[in-house]
Structure formats: C-alpha cells, structure tokens
PDB file of C-alpha atoms in Angstrom:
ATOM      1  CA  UNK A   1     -85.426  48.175   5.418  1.00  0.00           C
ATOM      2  CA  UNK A   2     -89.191  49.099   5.311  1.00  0.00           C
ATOM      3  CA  UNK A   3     -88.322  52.209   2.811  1.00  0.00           C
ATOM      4  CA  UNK A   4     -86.393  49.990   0.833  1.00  0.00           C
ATOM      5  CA  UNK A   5     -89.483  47.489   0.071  1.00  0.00           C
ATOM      6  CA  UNK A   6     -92.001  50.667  -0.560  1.00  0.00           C
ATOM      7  CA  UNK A   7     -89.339  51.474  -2.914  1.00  0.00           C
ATOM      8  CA  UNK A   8     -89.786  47.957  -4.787  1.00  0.00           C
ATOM      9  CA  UNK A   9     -93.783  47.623  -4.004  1.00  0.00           C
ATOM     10  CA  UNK A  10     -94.009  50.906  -5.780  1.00  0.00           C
ATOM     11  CA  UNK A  11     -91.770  49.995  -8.902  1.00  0.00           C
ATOM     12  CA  UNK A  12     -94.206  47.315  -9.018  1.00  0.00           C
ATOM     13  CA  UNK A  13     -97.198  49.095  -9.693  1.00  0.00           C
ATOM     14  CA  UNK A  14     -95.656  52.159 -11.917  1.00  0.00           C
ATOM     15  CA  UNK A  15     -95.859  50.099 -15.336  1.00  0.00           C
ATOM     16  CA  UNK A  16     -99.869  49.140 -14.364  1.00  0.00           C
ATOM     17  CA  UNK A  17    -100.317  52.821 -12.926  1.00  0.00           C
ATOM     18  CA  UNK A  18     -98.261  54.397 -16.572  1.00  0.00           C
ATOM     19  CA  UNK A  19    -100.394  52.332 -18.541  1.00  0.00           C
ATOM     20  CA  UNK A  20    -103.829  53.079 -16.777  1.00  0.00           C
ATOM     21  CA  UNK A  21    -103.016  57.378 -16.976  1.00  0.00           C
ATOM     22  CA  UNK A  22    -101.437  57.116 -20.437  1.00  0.00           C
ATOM     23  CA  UNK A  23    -104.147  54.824 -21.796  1.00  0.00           C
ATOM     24  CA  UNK A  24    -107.501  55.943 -19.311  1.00  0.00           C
ATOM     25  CA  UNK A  25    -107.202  58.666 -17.677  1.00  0.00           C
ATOM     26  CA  UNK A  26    -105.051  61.205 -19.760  1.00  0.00           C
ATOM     27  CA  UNK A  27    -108.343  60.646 -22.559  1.00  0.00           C
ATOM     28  CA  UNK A  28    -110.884  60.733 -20.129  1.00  0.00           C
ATOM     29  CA  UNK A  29    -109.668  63.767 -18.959  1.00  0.00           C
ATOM     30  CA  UNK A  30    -108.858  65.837 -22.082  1.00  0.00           C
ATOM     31  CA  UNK A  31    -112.331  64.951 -22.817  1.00  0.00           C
ATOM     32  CA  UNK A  32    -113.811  66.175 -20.179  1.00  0.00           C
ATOM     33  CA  UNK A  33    -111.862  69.319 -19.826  1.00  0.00           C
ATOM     34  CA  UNK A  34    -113.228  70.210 -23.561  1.00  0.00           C
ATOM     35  CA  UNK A  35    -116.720  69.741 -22.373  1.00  0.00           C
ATOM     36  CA  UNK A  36    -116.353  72.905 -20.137  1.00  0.00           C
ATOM     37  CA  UNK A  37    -115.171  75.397 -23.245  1.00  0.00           C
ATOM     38  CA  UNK A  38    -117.087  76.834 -26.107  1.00  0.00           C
ATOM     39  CA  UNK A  39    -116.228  76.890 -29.657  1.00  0.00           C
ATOM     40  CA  UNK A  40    -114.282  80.360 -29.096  1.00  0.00           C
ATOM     41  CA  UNK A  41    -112.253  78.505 -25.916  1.00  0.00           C
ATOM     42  CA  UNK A  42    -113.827  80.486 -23.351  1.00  0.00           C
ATOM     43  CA  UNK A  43    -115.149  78.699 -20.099  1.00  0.00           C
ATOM     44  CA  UNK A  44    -119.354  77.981 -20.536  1.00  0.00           C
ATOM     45  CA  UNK A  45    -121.986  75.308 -19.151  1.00  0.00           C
ATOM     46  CA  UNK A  46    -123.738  75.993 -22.588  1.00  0.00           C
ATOM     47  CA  UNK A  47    -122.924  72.158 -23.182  1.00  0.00           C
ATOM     48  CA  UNK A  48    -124.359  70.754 -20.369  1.00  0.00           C
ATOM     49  CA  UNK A  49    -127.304  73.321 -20.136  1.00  0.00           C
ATOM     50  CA  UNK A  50    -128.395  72.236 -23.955  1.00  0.00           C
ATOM     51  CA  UNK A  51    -128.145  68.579 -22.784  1.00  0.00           C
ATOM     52  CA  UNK A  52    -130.004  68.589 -20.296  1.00  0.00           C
ATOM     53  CA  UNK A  53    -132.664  70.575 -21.867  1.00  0.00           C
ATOM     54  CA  UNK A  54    -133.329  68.532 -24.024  1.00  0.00           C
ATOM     55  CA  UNK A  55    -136.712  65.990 -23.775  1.00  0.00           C
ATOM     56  CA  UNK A  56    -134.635  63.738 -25.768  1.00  0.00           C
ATOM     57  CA  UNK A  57    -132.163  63.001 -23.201  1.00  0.00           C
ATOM     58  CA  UNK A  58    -134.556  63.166 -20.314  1.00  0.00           C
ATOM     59  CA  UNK A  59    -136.229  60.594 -21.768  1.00  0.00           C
ATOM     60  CA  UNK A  60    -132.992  58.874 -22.266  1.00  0.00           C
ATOM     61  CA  UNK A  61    -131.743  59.221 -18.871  1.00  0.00           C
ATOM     62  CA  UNK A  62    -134.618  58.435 -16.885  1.00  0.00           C
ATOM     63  CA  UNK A  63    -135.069  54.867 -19.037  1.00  0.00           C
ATOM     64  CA  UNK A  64    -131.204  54.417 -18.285  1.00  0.00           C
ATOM     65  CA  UNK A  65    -131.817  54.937 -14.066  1.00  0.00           C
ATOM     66  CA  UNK A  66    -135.134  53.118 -14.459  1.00  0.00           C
ATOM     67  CA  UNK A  67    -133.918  50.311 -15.856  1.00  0.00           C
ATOM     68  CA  UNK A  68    -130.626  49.859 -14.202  1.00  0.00           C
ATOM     69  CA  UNK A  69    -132.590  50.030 -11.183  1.00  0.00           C
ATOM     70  CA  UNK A  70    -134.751  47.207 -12.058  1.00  0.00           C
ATOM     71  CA  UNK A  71    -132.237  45.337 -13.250  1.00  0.00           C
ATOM     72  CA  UNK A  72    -130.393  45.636  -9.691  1.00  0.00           C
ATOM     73  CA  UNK A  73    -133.446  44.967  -7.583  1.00  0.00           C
ATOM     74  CA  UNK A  74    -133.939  41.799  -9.524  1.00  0.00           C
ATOM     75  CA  UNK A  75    -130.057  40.253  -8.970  1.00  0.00           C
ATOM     76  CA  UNK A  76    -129.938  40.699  -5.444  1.00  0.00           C
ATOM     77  CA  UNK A  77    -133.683  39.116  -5.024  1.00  0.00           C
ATOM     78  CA  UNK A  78    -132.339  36.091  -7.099  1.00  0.00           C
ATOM     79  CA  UNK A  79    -128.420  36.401  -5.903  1.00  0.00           C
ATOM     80  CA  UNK A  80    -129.195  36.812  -2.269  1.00  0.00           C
ATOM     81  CA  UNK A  81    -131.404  33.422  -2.195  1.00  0.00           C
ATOM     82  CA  UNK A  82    -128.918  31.440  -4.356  1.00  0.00           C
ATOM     83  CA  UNK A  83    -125.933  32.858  -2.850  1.00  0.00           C
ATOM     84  CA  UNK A  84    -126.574  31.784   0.775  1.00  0.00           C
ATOM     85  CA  UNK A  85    -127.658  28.196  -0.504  1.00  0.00           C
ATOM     86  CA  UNK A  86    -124.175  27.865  -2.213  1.00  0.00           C
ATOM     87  CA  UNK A  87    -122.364  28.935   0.733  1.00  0.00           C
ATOM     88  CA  UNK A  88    -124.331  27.433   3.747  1.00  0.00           C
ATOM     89  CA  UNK A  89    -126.088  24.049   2.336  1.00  0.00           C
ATOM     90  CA  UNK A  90    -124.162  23.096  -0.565  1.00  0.00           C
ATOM     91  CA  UNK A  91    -122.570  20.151  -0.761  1.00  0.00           C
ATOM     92  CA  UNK A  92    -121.244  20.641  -4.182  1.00  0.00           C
ATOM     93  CA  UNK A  93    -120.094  24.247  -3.807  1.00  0.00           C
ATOM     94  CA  UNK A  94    -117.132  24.525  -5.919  1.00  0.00           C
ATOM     95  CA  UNK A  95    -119.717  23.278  -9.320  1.00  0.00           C
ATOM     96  CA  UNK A  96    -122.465  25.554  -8.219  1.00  0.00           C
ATOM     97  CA  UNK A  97    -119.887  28.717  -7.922  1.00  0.00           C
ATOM     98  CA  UNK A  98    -118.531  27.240 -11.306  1.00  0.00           C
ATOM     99  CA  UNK A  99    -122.342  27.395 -13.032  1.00  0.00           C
ATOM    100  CA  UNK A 100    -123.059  30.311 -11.332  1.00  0.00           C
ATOM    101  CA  UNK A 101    -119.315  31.916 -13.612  1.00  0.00           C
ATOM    102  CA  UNK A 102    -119.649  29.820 -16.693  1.00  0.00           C
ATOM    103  CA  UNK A 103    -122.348  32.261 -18.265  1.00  0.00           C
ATOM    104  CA  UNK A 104    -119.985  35.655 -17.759  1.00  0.00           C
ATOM    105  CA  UNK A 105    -117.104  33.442 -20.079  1.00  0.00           C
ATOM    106  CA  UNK A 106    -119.816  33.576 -22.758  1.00  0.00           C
ATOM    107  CA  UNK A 107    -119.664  37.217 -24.784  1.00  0.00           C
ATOM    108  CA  UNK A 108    -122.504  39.608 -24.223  1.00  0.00           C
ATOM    109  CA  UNK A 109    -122.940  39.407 -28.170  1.00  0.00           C
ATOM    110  CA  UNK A 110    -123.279  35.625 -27.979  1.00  0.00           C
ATOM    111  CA  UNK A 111    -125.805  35.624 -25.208  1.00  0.00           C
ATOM    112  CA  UNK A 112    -127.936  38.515 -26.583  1.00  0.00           C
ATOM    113  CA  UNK A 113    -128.344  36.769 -30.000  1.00  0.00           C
ATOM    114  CA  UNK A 114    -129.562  34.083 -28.054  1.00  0.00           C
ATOM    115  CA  UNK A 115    -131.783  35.844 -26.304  1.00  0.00           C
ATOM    116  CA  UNK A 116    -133.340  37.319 -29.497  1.00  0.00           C
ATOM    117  CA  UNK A 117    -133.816  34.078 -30.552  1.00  0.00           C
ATOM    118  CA  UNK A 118    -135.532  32.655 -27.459  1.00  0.00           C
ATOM    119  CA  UNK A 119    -137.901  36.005 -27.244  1.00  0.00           C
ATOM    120  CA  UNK A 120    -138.675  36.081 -30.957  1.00  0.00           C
ATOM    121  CA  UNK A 121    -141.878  35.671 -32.014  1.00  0.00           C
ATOM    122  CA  UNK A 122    -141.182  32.614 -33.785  1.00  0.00           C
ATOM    123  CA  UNK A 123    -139.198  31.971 -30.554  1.00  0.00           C
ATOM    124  CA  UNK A 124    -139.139  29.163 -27.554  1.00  0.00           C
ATOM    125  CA  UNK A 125    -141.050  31.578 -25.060  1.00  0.00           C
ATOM    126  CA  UNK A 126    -143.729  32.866 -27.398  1.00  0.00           C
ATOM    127  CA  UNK A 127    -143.937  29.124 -28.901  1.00  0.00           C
ATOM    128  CA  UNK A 128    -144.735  27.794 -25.220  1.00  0.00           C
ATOM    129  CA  UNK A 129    -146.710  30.308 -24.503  1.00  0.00           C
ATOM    130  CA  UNK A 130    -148.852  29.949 -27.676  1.00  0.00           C
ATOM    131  CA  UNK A 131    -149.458  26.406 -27.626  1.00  0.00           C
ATOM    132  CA  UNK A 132    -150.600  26.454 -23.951  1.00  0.00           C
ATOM    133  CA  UNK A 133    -152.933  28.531 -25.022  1.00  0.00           C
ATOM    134  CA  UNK A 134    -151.920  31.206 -22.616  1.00  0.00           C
ATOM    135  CA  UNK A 135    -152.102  34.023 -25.540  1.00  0.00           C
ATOM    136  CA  UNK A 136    -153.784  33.841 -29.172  1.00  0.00           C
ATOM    137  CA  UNK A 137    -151.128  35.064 -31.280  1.00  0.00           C
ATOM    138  CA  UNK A 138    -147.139  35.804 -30.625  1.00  0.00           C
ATOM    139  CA  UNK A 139    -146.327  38.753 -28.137  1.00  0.00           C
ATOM    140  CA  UNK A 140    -143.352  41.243 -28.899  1.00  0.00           C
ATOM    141  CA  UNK A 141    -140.935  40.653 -26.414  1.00  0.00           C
ATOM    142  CA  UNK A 142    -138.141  41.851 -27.897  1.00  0.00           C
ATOM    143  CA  UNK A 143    -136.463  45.147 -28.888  1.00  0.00           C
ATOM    144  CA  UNK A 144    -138.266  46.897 -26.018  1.00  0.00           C
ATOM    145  CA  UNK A 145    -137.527  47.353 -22.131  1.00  0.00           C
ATOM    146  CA  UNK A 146    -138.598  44.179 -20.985  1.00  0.00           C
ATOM    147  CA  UNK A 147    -135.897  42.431 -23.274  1.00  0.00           C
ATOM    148  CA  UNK A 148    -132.952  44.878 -22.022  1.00  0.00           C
ATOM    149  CA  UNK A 149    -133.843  43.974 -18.545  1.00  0.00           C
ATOM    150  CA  UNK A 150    -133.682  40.127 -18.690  1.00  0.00           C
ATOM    151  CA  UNK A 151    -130.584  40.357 -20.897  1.00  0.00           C
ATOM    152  CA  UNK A 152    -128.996  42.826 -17.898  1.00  0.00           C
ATOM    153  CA  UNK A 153    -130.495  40.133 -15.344  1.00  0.00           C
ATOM    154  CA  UNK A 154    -128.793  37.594 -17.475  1.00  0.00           C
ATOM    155  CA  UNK A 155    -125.320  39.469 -17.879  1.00  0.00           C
ATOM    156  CA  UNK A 156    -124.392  40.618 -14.461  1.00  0.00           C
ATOM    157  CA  UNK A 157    -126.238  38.056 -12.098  1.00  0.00           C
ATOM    158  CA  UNK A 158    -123.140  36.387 -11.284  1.00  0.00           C
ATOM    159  CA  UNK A 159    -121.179  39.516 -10.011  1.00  0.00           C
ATOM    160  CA  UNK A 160    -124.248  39.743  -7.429  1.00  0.00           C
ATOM    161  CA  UNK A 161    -124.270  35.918  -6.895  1.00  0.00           C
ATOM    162  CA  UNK A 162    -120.127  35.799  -6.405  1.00  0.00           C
ATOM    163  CA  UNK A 163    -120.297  39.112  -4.152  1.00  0.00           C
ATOM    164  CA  UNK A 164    -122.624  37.749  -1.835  1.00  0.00           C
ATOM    165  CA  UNK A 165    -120.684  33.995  -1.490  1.00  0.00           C
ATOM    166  CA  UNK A 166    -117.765  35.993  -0.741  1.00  0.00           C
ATOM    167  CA  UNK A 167    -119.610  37.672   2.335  1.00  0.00           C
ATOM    168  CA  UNK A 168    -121.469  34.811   3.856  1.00  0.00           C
ATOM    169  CA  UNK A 169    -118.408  32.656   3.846  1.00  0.00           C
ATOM    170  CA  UNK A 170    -117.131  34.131   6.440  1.00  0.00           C
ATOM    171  CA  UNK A 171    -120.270  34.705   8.762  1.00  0.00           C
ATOM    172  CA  UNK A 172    -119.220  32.227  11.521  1.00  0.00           C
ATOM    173  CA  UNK A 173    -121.887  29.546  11.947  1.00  0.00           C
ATOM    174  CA  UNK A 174    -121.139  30.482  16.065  1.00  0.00           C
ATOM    175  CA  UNK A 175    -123.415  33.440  15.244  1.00  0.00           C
ATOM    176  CA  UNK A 176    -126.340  31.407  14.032  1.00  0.00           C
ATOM    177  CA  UNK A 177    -126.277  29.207  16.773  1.00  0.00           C
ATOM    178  CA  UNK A 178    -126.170  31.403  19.832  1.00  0.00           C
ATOM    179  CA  UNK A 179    -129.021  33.328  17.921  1.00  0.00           C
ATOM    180  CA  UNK A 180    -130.636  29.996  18.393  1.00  0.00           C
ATOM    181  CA  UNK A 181    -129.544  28.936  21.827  1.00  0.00           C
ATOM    182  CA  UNK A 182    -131.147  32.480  22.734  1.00  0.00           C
ATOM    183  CA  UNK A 183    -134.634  31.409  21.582  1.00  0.00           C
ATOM    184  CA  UNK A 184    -134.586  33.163  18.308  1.00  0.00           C
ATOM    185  CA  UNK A 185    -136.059  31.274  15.391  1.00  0.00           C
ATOM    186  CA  UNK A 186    -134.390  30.590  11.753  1.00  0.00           C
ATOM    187  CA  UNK A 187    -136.368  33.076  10.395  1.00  0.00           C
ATOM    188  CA  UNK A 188    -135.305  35.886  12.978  1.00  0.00           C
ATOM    189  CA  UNK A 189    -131.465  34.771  12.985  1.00  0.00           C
ATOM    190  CA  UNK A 190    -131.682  35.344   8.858  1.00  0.00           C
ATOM    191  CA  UNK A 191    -133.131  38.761   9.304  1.00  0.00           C
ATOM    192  CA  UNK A 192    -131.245  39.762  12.701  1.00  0.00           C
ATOM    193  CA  UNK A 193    -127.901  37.981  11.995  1.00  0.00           C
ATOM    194  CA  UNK A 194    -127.251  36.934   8.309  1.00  0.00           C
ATOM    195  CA  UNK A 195    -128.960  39.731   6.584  1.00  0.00           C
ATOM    196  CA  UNK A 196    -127.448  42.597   8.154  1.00  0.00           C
ATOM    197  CA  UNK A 197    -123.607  40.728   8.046  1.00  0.00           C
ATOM    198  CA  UNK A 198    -124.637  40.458   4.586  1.00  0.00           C
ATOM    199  CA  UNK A 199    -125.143  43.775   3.484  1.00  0.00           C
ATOM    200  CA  UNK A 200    -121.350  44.530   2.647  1.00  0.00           C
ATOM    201  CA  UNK A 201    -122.115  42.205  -0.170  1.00  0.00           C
ATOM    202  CA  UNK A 202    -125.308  43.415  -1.699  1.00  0.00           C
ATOM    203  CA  UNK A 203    -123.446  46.706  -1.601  1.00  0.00           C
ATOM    204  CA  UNK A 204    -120.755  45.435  -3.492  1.00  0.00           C
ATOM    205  CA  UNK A 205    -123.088  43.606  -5.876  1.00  0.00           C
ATOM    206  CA  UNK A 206    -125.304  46.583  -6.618  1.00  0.00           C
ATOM    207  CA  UNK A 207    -123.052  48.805  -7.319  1.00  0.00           C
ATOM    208  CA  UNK A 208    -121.234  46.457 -10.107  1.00  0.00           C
ATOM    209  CA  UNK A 209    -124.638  45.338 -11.334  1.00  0.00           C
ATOM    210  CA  UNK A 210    -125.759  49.167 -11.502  1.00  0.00           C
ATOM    211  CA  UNK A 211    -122.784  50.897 -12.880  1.00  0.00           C
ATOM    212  CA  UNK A 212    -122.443  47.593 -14.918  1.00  0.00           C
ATOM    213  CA  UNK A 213    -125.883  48.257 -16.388  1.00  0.00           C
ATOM    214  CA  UNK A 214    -125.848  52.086 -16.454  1.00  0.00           C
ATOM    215  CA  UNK A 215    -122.592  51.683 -19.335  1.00  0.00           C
ATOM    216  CA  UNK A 216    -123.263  48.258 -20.426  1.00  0.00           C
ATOM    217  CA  UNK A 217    -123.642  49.110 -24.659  1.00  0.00           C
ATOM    218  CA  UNK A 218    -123.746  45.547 -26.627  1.00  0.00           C
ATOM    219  CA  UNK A 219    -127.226  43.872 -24.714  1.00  0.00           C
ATOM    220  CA  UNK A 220    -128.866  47.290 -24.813  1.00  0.00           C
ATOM    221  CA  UNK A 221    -128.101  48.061 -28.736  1.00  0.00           C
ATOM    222  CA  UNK A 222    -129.077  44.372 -29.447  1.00  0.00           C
ATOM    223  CA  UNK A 223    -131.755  43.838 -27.811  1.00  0.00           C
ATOM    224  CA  UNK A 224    -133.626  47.289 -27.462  1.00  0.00           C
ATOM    225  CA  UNK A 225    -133.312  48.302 -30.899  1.00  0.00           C
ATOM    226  CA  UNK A 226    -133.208  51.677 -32.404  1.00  0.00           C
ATOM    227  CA  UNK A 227    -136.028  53.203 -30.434  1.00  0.00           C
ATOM    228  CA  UNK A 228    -135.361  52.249 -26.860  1.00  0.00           C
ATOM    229  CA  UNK A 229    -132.219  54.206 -26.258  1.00  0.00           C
ATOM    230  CA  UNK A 230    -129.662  54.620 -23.093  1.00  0.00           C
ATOM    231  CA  UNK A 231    -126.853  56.147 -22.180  1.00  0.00           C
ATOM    232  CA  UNK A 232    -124.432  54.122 -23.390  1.00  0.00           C
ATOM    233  CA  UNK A 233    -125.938  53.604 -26.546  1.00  0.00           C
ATOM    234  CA  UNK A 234    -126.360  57.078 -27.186  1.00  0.00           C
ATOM    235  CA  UNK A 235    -123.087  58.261 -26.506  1.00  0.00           C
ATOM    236  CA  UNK A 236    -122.460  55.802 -29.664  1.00  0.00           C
ATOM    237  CA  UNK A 237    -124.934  57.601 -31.512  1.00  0.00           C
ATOM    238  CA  UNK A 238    -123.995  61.370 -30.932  1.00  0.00           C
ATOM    239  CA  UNK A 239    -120.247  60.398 -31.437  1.00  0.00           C
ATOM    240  CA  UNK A 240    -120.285  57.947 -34.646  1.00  0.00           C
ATOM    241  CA  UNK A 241    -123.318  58.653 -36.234  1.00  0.00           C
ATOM    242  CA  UNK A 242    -124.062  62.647 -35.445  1.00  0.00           C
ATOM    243  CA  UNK A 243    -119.867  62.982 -35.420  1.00  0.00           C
ATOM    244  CA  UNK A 244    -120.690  65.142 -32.151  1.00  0.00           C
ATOM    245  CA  UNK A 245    -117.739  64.448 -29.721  1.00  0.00           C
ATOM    246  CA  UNK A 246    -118.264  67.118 -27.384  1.00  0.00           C
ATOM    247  CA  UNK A 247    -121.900  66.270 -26.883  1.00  0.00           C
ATOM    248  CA  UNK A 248    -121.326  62.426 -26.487  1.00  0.00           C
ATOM    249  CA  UNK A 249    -118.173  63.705 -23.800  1.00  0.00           C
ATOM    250  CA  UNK A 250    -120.839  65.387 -21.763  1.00  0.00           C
ATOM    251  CA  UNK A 251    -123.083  62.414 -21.581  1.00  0.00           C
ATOM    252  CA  UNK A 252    -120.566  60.450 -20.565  1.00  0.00           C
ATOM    253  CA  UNK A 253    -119.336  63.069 -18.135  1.00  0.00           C
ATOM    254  CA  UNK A 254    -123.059  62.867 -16.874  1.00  0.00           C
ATOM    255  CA  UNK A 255    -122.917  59.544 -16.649  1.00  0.00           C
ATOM    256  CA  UNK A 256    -119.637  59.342 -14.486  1.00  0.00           C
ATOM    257  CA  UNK A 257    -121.541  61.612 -12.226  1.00  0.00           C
ATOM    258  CA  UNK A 258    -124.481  59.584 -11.804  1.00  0.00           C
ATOM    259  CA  UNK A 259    -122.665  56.243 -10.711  1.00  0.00           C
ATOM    260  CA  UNK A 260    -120.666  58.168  -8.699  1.00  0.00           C
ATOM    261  CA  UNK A 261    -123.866  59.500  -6.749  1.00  0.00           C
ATOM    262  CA  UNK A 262    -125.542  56.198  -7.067  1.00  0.00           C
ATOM    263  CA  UNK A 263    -123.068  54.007  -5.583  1.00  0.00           C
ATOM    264  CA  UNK A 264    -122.422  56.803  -2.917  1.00  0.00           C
ATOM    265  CA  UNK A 265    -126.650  56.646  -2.285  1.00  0.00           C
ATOM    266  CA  UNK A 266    -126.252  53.112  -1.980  1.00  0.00           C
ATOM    267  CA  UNK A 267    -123.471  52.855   0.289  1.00  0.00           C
ATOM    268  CA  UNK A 268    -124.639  55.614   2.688  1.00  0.00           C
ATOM    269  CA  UNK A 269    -128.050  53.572   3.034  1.00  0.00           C
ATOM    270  CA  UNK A 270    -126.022  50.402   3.650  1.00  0.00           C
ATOM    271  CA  UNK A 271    -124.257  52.430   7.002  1.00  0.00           C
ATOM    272  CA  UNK A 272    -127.280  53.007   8.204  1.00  0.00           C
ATOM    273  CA  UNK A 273    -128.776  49.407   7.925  1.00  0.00           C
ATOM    274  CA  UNK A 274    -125.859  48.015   9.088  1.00  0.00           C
ATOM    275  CA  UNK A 275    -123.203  51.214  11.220  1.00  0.00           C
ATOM    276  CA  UNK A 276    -120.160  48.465  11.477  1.00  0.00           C
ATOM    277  CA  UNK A 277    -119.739  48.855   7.535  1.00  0.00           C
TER     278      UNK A 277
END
C-alpha cells in the first residue's frame, strides 16, 4: 500500500520536475559546462581567470555584495520591528499582513518609475527638502547607489516582513511569561526568548532579500543608470550588447557561487546564535 502511493506522489511531481530540467536546468547547465572550454574545446579556467582580472568586474562585484548587504541589513532592522507588532499586538492582523503584500503585486517597473519620480530633482523628496530649507538647491538622488538601495528596501521588504510573521506565530506566549514569572524583564525575554526563536526567520528573510538583490535586474537598470553597474545588469550587458555569451555565463556562474556561499555564511552564523536550528 505505502509503495503504491510513492508511486502516485511521484507521478505527481514528474510533469513540475520535466518542466523545471527541460526548461531550467538542462540551459543552465549547458551554459555552464561551455564556460569551462576554450575556443579549440579543450578544458581551461582562461574564462574565469580573465574575469576576474579584470578591475571592471571587481568593481562590479564588490558594489553588487556591498549593496545587497545593505539592502539586507536594512529589511530585517525594519521587518524584525514590524513583524513582531503584526504578530503579537495587532488587532487587525490579517490588513496589516495584507499592506505589508500589496506592494510585491505592484511590478518592479511600476514601482521604480515611481521612485524616479519621487527622487527626481524636480521630485517630492528634493521639493520638501528644498522648501524647508534643509538644502539650497536640488540633490541627485537618483541613478546612483543610494537610489538602488531604497528601491531594493522597497522591493523585497515584505519577504523579510512575511518570513518573520511566519516564525513568531508560533513562539508560544507560555515562553514569555515564565521568562517573566522568573524575574526577567520585557526587554531581557525579547533578547533571551523571542530573538533567538526568531532567528529561523531572519535566516529565511536574508537569504531571499540577498539572493533577491544579488540577481534582481529591472530596479538596478532603472534606477542606477548606466554607470552604477551589478551583476545582474551586467550579465545583460556582456550578453546583448557585447554579444559575449560565454563571458556573461561565467558571471552568472560566479554569481550562483556567491549566493550559494552567502546563504551558507548566513546560515552557519544562525547555528551558532541559536544550535536548535
């Protein structure tokens, strides 16, 4: 009886798992592989040597880890707040989750034209900050780092905000008061109970907001303009505008790599903060 329902669970999940090697991972692959080979066919790291030689994609990379990293830090400072509000004071949780959602139905392309038009110069921010008298004259905030960050902030908040509700829901509100009927205060039951039970979340969160910034391509093309390039945006570049497939295959392969290591980093330093994960 049990081998007869493995037998349907896994005709269940051939068309999804056909579909994701026929249509993912066969590509992926085949790119990759040619990354490895010269133009003669023989095996050589030439490609990834020349790559990573280069200032030009140092530059690159380093702006793409820097700013993901910001851009990380940031969510889970303004998740981890607004997450455990929703899920231990709200009264009106379900609307709060559904405000917290409603920007991620919006497209990237949508929200980063907005956001060119609120950090403008002849924009809301610079006009506010103008007519307080705050600066002289209208301050570029656009098409540089500062504007890729708040768009990334903007874009994948709610996968930090959603990954922490998700976690504190089920921290028993037992816990907190035993802390309490032990002498502890609030403020040592939120770092000695609810923080560390947290930290499954915020692992979860930071490595979607990470990898999501590391290969996000739309908010960084619109809003950091030609000369603040990433990753993603120059894999575009080397592939559509250079016509250099192999080259854009081993950033990408490079780029696999890092979130791989990343979200590894990440996860190993969330064992040690908290050994039950």
């Amino acid at each position: 009886m049990l081998e007869k329902k493995t037998k349907i669970y896994l005709l269940f999940i051939l068309p999804g798992c056909l579909f994701l090697a026929v249509f993912m991972l066969i590509p992926l692959f085949s790119l990759i592989f040619k990354t490895f080979f010269d133009e003669s066919g023989a095996f050589s790291l030439a490609n990834y040597f020349t790559l990573l030689q280069s200032t030009y994609f140092q530059q690159v990379f380093w702006r793409s880890i820097r700013l993901s990293l910001i851009s990380t830090i940031v969510c889970a400072g303004l998740g981890f707040p607004t997450a455990y509000y929703i899920s231990k004071y709200s009264k009106n949780k379900g609307v709060l989750m559904a405000l917290a959602v409603f920007p991620m139905f919006t497209s990237p392309v949508i929200r980063s034209f907005s956001w060119m038009v609120i950090l403008g110069k002849k924009g809301i921010v610079n006009q506010m900050l103008v007519s307080t008298g705050l600066v002289h004259k209208p301050i570029s905030l656009l098409y540089n780092e500062f504007s890729m960050v708040v768009g990334f902030i903007q874009l994948f908040l709610p996968l930090m905000i959603l990954s922490l509700i998700g976690v504190m829901d089920n921290i028993s509100e037992d816990l907190n008061l035993a802390a309490g009927s032990l002498g502890a205060s609030k403020m040592a039951t939120f770092r000695h109970v609810v923080l560390p039970l947290s930290i499954p979340g915020l692992v979860t969160g930071s490595v979607l907001v990470f990898t999501g910034c590391l290969t996000a391509y739309t908010t960084p093309q619109l809003l950091g303009g030609t000369d603040t390039r990433v990753l993603a945006t120059m894999i575009y570049q080397q592939a559509m505008s250079l016509g250099d497939w192999t080259q854009a295959s081993v950033v990408a392969v490079v780029m696999i790599v890092v979130t791989i290591l990343v979200s590894s980093g990440i996860s190993a330093i969330s064992r040690k903060l908290n050994p039950t994960i």
